[in-house]
mmCIF file of C-alpha atoms in Angstrom:
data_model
loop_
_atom_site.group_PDB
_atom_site.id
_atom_site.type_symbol
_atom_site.label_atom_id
_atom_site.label_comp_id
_atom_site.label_asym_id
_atom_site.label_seq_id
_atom_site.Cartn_x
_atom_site.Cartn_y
_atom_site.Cartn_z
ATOM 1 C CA UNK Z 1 50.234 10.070 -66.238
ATOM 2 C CA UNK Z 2 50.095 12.675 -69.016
ATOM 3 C CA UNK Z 3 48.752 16.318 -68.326
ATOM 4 C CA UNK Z 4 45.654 15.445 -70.338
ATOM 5 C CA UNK Z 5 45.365 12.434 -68.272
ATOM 6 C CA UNK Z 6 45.281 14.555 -64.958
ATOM 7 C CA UNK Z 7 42.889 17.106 -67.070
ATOM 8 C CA UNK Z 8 40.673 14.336 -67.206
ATOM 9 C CA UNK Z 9 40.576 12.991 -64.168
ATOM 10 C CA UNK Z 10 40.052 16.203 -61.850
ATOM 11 C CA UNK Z 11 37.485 17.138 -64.179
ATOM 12 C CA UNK Z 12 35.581 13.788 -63.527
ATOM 13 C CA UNK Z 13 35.986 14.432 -59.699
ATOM 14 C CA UNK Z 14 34.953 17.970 -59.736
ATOM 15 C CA UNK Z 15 31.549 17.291 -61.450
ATOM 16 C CA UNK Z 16 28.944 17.360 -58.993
ATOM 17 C CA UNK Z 17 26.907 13.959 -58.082
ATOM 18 C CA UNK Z 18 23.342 13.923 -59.038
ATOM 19 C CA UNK Z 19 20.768 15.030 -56.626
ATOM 20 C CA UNK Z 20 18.994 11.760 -54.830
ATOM 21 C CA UNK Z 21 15.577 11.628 -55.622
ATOM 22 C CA UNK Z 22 13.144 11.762 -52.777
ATOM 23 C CA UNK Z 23 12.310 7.911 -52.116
ATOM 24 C CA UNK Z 24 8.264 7.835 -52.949
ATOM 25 C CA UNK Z 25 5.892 5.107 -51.600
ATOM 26 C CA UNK Z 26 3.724 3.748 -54.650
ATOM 27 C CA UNK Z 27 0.468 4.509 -54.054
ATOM 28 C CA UNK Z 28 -0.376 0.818 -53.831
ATOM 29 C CA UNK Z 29 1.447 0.493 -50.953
ATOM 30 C CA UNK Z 30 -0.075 2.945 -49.009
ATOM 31 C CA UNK Z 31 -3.214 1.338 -49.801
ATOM 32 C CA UNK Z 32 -2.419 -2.063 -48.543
ATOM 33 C CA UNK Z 33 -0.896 -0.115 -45.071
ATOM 34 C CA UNK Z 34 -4.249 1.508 -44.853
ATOM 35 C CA UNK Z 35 -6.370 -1.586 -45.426
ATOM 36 C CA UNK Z 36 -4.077 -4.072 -43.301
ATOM 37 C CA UNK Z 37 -5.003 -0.897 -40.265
ATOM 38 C CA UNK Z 38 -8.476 -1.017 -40.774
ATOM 39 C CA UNK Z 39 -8.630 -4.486 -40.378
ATOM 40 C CA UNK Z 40 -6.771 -5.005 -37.404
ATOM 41 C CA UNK Z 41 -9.329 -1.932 -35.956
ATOM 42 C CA UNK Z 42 -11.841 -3.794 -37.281
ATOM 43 C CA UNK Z 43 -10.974 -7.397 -35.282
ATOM 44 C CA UNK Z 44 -10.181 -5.374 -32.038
ATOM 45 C CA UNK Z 45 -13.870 -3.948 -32.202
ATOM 46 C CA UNK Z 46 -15.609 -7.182 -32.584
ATOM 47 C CA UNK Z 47 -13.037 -9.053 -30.241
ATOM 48 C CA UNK Z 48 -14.283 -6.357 -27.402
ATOM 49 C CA UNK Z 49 -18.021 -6.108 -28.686
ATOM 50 C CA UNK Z 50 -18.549 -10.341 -28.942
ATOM 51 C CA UNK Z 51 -16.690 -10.075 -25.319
ATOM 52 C CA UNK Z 52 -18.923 -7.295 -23.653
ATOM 53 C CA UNK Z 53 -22.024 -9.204 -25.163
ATOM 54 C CA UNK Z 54 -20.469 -12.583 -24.296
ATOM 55 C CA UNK Z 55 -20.958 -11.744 -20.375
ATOM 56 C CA UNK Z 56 -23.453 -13.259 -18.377
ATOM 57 C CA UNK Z 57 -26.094 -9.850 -16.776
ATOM 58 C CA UNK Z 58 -26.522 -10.764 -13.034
ATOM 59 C CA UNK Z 59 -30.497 -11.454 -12.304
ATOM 60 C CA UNK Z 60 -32.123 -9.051 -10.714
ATOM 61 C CA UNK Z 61 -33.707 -10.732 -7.418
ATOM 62 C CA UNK Z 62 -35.533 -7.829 -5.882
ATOM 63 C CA UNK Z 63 -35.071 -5.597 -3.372
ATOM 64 C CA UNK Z 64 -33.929 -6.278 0.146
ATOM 65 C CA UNK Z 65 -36.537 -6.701 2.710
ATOM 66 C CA UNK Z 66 -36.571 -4.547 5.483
ATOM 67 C CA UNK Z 67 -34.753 -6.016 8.683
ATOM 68 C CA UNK Z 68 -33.918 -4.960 12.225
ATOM 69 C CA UNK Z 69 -31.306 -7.022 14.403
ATOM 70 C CA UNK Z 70 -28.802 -6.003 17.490
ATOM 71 C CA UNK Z 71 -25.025 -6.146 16.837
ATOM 72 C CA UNK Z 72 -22.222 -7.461 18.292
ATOM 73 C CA UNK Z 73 -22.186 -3.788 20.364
ATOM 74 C CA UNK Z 74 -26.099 -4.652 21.291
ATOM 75 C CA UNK Z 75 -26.834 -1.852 19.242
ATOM 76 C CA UNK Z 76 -29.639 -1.835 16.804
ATOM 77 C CA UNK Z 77 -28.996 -2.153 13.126
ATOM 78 C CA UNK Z 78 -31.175 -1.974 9.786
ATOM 79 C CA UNK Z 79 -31.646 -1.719 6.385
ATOM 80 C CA UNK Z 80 -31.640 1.963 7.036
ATOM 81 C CA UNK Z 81 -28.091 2.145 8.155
ATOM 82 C CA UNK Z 82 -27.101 0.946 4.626
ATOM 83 C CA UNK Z 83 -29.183 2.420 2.384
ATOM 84 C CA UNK Z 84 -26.983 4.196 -0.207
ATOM 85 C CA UNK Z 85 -23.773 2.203 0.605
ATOM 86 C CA UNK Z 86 -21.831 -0.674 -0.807
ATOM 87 C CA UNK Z 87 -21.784 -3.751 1.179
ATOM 88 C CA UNK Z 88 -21.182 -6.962 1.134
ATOM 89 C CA UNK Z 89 -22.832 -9.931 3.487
ATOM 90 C CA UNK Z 90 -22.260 -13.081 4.872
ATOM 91 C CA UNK Z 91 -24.402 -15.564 6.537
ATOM 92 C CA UNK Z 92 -23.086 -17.654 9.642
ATOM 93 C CA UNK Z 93 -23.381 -18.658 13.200
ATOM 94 C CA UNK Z 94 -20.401 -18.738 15.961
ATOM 95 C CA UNK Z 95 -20.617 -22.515 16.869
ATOM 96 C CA UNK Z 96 -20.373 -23.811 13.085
ATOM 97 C CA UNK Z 97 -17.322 -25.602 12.181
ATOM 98 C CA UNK Z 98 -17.900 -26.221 8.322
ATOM 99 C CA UNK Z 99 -18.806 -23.520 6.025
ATOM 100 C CA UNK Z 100 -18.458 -20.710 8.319
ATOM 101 C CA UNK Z 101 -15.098 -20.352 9.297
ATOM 102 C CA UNK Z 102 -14.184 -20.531 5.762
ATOM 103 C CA UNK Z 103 -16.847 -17.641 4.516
ATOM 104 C CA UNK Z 104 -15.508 -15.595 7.829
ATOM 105 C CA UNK Z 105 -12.201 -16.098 6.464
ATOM 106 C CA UNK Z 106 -12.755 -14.724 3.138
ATOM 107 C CA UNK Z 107 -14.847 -11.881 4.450
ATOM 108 C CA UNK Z 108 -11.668 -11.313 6.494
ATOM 109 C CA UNK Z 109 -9.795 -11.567 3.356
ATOM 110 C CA UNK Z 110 -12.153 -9.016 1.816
ATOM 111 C CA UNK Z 111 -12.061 -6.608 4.399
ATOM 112 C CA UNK Z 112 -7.694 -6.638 3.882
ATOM 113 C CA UNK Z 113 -7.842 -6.456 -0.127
ATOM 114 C CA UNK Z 114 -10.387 -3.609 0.200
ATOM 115 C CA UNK Z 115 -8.353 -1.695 3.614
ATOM 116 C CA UNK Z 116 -8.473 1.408 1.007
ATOM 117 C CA UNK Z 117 -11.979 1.860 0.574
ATOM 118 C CA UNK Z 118 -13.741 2.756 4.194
ATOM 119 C CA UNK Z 119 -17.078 3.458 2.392
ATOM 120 C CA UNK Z 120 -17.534 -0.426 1.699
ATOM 121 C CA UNK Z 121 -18.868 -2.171 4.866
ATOM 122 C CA UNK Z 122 -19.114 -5.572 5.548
ATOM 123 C CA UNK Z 123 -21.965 -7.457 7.425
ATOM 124 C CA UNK Z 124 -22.191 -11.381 8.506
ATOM 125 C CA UNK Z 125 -25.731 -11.634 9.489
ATOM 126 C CA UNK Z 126 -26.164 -14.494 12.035
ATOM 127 C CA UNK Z 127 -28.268 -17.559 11.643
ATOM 128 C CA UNK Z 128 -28.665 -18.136 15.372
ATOM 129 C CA UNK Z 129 -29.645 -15.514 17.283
ATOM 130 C CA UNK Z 130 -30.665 -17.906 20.240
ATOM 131 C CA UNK Z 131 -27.520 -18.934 20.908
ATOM 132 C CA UNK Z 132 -25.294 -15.765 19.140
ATOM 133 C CA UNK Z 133 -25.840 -13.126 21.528
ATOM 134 C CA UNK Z 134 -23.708 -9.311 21.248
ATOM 135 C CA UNK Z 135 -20.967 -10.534 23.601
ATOM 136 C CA UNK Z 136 -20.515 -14.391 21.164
ATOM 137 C CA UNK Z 137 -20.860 -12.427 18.229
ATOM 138 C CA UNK Z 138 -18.213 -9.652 19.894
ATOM 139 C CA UNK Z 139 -15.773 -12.603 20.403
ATOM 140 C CA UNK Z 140 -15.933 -14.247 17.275
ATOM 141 C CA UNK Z 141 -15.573 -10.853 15.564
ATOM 142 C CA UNK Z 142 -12.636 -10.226 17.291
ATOM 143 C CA UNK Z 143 -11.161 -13.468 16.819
ATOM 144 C CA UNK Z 144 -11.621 -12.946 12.911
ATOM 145 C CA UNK Z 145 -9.781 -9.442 13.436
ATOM 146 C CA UNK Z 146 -13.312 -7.926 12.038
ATOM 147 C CA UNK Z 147 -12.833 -3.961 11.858
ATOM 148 C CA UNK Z 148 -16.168 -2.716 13.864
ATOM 149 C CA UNK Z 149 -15.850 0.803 11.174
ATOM 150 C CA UNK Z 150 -16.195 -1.621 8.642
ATOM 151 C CA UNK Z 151 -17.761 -5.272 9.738
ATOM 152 C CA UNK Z 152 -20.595 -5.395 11.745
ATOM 153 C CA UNK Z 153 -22.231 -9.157 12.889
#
């Protein structure tokens, strides 16, 4: 290689390389991004509105009519001890063998999946008070593992 040859050649490598531009986004790009977004928004809002509208509103059957009847304790109990509570009711009689067991059990079941919340009582109002005195009533509660803070029959 000739001097001129090296000249040459370290001159090429000294020059410096030419700044990178900045990489833009064409303007039409952004658009499309922006319109593909508000789209999707859009679809999500009348997924959730056609959803929430979609729902069946639960009839409104009145108000509850005033009551008295003696727990399994042989205490008195009303529609006064509730007022201004959540609860939940049942309707059954000790000496049933069909439906009862089965809406015991998932009142039982109830009474486990909501253990966390002591405000929300539970009542199974029976059908029989002839026969389904306090100390029947006591008995089946017990045998249903009913929580007497929370389940009163």
């Amino acid at each position: 290689m000739t001097h001129d040859e090296q000249h040459e050649t370290s001159e090429d490598t000294l020059q410096p390389s030419p700044t990178p531009r900045p990489q833009t986004v064409p303007q039409r790009a952004l658009w499309i991004t922006f319109a593909l977004g508000l789209s999707v928004v859009a679809i999500a809002a009348i997924c959730l509105w056609s959803r929430q509208s979609s729902e069946p509103k639960l009839p409104d059957l009145g108000a509850v009519p005033d009551w008295t009847l003696t727990t399994q304790a042989g205490r008195p109990m009303s529609l006064a001890d509730f007022r201004g509570q959540i609860w939940v009711a049942d309707m059954i009689f000790t000496h049933c063998t069909s439906t009862c067991p089965v809406m015991t059990g998932k009142m039982y079941l109830l009474q486990q999946a909501t253990a966390d919340q002591p405000d929300l009582k539970l009542v199974s109002f029976d059908v029989d008070p002839e026969r389904d005195t306090p100390d029947p009533l006591a008995a089946y509660a017990t045998r249903y593992h009913a929580d007497p803070k929370r389940w009163t029959f």
